PDB file of C-alpha atoms in Angstrom:
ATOM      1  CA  UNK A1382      11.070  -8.645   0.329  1.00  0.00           C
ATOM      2  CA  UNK A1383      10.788  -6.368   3.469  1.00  0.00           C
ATOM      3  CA  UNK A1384       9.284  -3.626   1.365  1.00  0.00           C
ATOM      4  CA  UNK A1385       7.100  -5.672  -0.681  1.00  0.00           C
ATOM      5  CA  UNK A1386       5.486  -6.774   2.770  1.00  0.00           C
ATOM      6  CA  UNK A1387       5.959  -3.087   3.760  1.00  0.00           C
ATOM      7  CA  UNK A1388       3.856  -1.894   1.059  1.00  0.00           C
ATOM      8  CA  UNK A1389       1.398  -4.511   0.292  1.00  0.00           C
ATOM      9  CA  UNK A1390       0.674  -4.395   4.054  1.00  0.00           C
ATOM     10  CA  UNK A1391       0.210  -0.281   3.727  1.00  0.00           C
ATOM     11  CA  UNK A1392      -1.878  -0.588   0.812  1.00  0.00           C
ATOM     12  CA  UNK A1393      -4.613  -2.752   2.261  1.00  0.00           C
ATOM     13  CA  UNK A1394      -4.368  -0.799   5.573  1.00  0.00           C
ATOM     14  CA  UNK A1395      -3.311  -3.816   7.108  1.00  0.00           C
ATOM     15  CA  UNK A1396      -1.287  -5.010  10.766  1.00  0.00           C
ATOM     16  CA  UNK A1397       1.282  -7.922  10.967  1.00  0.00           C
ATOM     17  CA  UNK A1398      -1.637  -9.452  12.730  1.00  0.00           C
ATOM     18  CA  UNK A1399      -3.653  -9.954   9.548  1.00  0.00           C
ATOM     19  CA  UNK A1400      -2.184 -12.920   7.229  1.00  0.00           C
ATOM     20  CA  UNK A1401      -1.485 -14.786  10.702  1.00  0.00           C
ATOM     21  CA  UNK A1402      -5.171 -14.599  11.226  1.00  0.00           C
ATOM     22  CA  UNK A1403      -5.932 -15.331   7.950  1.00  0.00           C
ATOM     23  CA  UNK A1404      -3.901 -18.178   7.256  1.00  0.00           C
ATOM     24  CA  UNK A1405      -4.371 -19.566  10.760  1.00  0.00           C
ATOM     25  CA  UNK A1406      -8.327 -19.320  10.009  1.00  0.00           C
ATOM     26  CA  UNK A1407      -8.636 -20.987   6.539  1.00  0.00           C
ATOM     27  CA  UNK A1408      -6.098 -23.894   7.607  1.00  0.00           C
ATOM     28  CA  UNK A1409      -3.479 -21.969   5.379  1.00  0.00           C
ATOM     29  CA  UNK A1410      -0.866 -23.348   6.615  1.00  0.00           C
ATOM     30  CA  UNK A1411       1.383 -21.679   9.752  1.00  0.00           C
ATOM     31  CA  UNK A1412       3.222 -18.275   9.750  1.00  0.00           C
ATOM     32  CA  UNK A1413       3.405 -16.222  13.257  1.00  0.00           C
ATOM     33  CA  UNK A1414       2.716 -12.429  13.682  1.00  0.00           C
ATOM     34  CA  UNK A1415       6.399 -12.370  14.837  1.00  0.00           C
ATOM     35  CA  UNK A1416       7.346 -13.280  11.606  1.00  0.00           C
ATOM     36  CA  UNK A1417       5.188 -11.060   9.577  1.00  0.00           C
ATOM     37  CA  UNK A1418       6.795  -8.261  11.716  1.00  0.00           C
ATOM     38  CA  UNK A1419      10.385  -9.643  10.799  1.00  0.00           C
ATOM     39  CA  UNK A1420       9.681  -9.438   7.454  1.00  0.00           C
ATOM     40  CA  UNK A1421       7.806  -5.900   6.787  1.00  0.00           C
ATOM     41  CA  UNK A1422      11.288  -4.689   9.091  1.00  0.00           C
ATOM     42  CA  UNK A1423      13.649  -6.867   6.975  1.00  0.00           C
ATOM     43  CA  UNK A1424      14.809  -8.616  10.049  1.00  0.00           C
ATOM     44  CA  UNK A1425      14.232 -12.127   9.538  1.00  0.00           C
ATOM     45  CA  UNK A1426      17.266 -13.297   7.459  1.00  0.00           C
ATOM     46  CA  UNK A1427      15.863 -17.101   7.154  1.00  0.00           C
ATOM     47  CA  UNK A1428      12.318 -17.660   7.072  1.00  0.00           C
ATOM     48  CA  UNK A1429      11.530 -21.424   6.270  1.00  0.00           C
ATOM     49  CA  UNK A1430       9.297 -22.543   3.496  1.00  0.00           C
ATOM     50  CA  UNK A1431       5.894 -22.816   5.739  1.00  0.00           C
ATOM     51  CA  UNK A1432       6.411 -18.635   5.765  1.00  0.00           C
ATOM     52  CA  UNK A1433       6.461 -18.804   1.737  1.00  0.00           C
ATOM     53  CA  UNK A1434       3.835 -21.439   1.518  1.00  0.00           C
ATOM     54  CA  UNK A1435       1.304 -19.892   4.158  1.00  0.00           C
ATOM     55  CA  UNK A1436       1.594 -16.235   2.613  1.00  0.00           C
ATOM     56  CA  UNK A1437       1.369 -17.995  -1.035  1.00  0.00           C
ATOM     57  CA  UNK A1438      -1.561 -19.793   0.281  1.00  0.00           C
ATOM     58  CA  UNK A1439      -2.791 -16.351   1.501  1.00  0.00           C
ATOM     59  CA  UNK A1440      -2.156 -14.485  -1.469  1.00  0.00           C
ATOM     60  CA  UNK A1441      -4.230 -16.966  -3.921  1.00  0.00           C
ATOM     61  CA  UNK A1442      -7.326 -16.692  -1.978  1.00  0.00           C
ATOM     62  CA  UNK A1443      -7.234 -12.761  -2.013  1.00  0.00           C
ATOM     63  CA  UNK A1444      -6.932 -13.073  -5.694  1.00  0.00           C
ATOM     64  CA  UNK A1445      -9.913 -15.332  -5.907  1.00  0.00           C
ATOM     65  CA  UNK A1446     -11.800 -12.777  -4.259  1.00  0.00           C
ATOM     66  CA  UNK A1447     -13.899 -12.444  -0.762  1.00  0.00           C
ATOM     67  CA  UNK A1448     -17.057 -13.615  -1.672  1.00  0.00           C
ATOM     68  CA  UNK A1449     -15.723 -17.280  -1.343  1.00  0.00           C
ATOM     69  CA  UNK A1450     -15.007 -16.729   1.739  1.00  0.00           C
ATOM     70  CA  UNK A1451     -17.034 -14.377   3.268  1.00  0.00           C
ATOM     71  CA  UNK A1452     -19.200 -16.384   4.971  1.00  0.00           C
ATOM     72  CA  UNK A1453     -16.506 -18.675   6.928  1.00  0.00           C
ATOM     73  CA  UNK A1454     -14.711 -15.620   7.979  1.00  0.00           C
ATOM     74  CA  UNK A1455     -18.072 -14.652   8.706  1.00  0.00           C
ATOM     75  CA  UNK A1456     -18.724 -17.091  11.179  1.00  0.00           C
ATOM     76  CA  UNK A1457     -15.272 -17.394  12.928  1.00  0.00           C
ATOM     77  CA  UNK A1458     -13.902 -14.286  12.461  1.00  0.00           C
ATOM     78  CA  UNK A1459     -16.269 -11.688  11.547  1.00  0.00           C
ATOM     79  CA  UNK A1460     -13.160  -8.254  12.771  1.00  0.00           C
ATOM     80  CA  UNK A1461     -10.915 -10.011  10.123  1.00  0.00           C
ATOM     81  CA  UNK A1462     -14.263 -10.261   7.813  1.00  0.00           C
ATOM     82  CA  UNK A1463     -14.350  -6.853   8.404  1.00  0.00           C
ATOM     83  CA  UNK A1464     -10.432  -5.760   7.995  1.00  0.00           C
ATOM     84  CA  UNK A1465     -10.424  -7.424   4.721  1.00  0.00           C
ATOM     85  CA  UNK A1466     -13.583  -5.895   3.373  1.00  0.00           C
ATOM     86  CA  UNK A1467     -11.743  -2.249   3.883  1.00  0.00           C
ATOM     87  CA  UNK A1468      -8.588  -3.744   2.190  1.00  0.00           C
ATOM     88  CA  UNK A1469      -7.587  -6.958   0.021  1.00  0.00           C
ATOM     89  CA  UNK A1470      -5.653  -6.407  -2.784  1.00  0.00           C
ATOM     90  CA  UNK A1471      -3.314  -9.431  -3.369  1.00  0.00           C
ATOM     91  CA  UNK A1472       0.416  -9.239  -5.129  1.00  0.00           C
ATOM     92  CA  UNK A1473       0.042  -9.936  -8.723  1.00  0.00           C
ATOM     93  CA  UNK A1474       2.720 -10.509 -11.511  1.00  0.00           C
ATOM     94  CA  UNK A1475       3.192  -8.469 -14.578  1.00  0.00           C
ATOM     95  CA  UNK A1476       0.234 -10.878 -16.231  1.00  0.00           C
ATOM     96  CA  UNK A1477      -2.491 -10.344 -13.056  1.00  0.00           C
ATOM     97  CA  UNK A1478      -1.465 -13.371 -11.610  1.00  0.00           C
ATOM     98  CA  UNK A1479      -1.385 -13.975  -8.221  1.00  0.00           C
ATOM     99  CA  UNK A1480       2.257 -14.137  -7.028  1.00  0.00           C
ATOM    100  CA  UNK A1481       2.667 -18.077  -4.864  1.00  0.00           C
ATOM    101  CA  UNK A1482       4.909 -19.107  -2.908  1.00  0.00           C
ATOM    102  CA  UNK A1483       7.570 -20.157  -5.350  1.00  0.00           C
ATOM    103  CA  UNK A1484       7.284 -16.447  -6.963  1.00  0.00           C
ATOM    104  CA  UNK A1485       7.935 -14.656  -3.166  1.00  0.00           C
ATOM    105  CA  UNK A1486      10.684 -17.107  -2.617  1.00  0.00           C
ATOM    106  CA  UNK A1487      12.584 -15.824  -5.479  1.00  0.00           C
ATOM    107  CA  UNK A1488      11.919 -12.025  -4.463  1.00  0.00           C
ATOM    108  CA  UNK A1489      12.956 -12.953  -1.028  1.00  0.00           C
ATOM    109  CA  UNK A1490      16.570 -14.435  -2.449  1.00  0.00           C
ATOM    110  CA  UNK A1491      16.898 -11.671  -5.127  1.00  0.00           C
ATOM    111  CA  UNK A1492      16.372 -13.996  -8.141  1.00  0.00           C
ATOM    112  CA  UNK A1493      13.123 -12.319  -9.263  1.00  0.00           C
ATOM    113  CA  UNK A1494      12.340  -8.472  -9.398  1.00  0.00           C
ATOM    114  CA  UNK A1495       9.725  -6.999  -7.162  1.00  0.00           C
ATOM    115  CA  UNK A1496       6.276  -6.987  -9.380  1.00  0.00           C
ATOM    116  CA  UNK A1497       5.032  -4.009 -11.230  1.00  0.00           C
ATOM    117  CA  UNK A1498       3.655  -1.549  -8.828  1.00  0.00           C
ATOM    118  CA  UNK A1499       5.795  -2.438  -5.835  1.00  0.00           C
ATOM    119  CA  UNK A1500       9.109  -0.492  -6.459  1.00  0.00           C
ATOM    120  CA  UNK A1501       8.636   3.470  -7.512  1.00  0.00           C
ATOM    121  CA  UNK A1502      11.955   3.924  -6.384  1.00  0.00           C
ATOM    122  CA  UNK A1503      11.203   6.653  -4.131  1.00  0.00           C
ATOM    123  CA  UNK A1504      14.494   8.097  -2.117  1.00  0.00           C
ATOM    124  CA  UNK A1505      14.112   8.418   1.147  1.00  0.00           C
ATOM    125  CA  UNK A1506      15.172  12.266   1.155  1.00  0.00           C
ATOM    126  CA  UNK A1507      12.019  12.839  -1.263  1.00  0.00           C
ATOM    127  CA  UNK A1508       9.322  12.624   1.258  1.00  0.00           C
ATOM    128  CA  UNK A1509       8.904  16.059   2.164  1.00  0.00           C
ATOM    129  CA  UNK A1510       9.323  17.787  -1.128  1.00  0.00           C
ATOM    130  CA  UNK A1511       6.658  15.423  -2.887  1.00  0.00           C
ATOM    131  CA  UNK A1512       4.282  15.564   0.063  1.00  0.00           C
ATOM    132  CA  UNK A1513       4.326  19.829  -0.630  1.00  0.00           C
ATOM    133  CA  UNK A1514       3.950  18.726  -4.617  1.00  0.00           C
ATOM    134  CA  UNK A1515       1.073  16.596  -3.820  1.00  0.00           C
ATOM    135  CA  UNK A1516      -0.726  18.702  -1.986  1.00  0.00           C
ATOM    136  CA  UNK A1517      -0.356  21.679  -4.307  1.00  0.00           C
ATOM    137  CA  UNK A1518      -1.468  19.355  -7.382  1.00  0.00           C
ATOM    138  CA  UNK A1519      -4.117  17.643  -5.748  1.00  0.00           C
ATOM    139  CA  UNK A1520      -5.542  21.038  -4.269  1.00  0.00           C
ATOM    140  CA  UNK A1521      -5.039  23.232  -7.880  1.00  0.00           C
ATOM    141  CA  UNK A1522      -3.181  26.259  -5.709  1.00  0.00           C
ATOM    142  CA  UNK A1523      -5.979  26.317  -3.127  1.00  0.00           C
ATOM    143  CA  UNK A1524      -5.420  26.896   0.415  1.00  0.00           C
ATOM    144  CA  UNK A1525      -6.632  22.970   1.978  1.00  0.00           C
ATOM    145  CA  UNK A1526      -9.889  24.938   3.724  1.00  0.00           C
ATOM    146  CA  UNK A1527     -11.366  25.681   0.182  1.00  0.00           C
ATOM    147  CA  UNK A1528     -10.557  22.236  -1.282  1.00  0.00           C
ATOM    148  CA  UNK A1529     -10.617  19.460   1.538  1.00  0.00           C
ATOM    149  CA  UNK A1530     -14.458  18.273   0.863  1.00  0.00           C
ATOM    150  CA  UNK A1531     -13.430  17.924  -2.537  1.00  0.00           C
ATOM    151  CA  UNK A1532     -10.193  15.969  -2.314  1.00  0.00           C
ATOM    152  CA  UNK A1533     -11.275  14.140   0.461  1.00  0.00           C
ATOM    153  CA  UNK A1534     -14.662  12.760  -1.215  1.00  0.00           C
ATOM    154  CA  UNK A1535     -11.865  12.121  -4.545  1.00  0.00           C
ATOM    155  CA  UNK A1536      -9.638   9.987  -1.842  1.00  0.00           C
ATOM    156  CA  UNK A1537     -10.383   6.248  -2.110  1.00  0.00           C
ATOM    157  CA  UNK A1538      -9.107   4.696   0.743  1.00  0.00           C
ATOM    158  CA  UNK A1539     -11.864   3.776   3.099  1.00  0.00           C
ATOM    159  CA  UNK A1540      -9.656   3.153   6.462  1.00  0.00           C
ATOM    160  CA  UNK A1541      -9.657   6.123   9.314  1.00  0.00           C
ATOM    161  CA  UNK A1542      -5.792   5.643   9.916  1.00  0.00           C
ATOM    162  CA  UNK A1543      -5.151   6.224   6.057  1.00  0.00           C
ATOM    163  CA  UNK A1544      -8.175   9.126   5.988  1.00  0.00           C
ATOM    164  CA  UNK A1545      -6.823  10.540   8.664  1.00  0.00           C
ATOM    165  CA  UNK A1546      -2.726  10.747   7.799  1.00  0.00           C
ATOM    166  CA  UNK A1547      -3.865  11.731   3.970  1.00  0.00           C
ATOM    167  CA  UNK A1548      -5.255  14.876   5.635  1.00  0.00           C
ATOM    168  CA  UNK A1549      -3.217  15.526   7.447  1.00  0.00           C
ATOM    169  CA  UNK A1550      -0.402  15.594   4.618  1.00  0.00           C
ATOM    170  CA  UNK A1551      -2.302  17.748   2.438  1.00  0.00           C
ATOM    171  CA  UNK A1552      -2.977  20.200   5.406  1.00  0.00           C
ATOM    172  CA  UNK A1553       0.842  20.679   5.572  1.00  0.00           C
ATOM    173  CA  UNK A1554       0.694  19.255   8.983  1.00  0.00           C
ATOM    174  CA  UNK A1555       3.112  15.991   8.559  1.00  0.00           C
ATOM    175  CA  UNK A1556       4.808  14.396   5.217  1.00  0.00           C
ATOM    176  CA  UNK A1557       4.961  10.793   4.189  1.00  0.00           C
ATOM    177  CA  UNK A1558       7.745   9.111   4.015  1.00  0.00           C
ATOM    178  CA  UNK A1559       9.056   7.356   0.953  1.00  0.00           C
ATOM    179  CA  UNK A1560       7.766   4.028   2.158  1.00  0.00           C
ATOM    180  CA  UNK A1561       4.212   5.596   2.932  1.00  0.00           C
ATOM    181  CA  UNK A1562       4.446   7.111  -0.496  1.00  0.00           C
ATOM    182  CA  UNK A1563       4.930   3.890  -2.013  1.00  0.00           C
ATOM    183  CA  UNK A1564       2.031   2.153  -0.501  1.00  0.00           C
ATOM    184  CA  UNK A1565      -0.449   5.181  -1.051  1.00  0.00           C
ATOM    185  CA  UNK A1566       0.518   6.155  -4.604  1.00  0.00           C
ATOM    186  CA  UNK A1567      -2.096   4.297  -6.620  1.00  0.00           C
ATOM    187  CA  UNK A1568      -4.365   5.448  -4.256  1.00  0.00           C
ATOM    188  CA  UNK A1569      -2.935   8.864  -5.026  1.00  0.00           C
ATOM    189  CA  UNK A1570      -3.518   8.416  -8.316  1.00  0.00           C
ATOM    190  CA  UNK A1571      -7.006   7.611  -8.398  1.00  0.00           C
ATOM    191  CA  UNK A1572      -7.562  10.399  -6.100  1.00  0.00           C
ATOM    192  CA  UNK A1573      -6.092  12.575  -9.393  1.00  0.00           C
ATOM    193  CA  UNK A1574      -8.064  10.996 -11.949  1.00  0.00           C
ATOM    194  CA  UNK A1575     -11.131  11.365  -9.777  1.00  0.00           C
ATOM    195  CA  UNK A1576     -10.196  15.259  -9.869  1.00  0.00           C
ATOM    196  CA  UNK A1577     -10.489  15.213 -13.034  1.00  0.00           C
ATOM    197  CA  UNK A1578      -6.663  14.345 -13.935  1.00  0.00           C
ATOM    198  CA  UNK A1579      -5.233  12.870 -16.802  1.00  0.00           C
ATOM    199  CA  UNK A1580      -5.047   8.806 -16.798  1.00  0.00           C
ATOM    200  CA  UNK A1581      -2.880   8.496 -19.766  1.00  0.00           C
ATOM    201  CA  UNK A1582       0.521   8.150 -17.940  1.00  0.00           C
ATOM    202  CA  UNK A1583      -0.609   5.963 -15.338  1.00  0.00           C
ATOM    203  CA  UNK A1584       0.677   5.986 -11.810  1.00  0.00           C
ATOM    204  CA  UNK A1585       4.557   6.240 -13.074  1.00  0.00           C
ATOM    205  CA  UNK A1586       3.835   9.596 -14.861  1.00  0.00           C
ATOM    206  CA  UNK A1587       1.753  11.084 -12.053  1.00  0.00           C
ATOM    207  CA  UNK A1588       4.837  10.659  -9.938  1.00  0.00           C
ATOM    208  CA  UNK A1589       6.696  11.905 -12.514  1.00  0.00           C
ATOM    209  CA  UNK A1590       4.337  15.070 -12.259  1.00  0.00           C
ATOM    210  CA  UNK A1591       4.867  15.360  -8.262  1.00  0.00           C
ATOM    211  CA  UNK A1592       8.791  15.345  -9.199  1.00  0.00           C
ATOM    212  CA  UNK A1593       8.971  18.112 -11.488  1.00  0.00           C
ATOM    213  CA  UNK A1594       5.663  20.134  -9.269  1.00  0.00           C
ATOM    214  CA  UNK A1595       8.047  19.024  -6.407  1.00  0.00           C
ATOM    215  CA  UNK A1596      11.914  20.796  -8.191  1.00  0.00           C
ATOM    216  CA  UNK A1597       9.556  23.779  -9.005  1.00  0.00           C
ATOM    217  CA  UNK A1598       8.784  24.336  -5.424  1.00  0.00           C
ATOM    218  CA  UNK A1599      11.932  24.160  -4.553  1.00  0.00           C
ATOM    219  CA  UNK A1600      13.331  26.515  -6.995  1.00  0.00           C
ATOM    220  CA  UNK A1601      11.004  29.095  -6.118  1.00  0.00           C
ATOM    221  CA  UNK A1602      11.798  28.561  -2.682  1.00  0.00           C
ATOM    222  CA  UNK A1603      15.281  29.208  -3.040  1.00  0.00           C
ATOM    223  CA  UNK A1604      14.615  31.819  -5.642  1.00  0.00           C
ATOM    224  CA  UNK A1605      12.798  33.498  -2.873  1.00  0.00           C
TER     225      UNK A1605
END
């Protein structure tokens, strides 16, 4: 459950502050930034069912979509308006459902699987050597001067934060970690396909790409 929040919440760019304000705004029911926090860290052991019910609440008007609620959040809240418009992807099942409460309840005990998308099974030790891949694939061998306009116009993600770390990464300058990875690799993906990459394989096969760019690397690296 902690990395489902992790992720989701990386994915739409968001802060524990977010659902809070969301639920708390649309009379959602009641779940505390505190707890949010617990949960992306996977240090609340015991959340009671308003947690499950608020986020479920939460969830199902994401998946409905912004416009029908645009112009509440509008009037009350117009920075959340405006968080949500940059990110607001809700958790879905295997069928494009919207996941509710009962569903994260289940995750949250173990008696359900996290839903497709959610669980690449990155290691944690893979970080660095698929940050090197990525930016090698996603740059064709050039040097990041010759091909950040390019990649950068290809990268989705709208938010600064997210702008800024992706550059960053590709520059050489940091790596993401396996949990960063997990929430930015669809993103990653479209970021190939807008590059002209092959769509085929879906996001599962361009990791699978990164791995073997990423054993190359290092065999040439130790070859060397």
């Amino acid at each position: 459950m902690a990395h489902l929040v992790h992720v989701w919440h990386e994915r739409n760019g968001w802060s524990h502050k977010v659902l809070p304000a969301l639920a708390e705004t649309l009379d959602l029911g009641r779940v505390h930034n505190s707890q949010i926090s617990n949960l992306r860290n996977g240090k609340l052991a015991s959340p009671g069912p308003e947690v499950f019910l608020a986020l479920g609440q939460a969830n199902a008007v994401l998946h409905a979509g912004l416009e029908s609620i645009r112009a509440r959040l509008a009037e009350v809240h117009p920075e959340l308006l405006e968080v949500l418009a940059a990110g607001a992807e809700p958790l879905r099942n295997a069928r494009g459902e919207a996941l509710g409460a009962g569903d994260l309840l289940e995750i949250f005990v173990g008696l359900a699987p996290l839903p497709p998308g959610f669980d690449w099974r990155i290691e944690a030790d893979e970080g660095a050597s698929l940050s090197a891949a990525l930016a090698e694939h996603l740059c064709g061998g050039q040097s990041w001067r010759q091909c950040r306009d390019q990649v950068m116009a290809a990268y989705p993600a709208s938010k600064s934060q997210r702008r800024e770390r992706f550059a960053a990464v590709m520059a050489g300058l940091r790596d993401y970690s396996a949990e960063e990875l997990d929430g930015e690799l669809l993103d990653l993906h479209a970021t190939h396909q807008a590059l002209g990459g092959s769509s085929r394989s879906g996001a599962e096969g361009f990791l699978a790409e990164l791995r073997q760019k990423a054993k190359g690397l290092t065999a040439g690296t130790q070859g060397t």
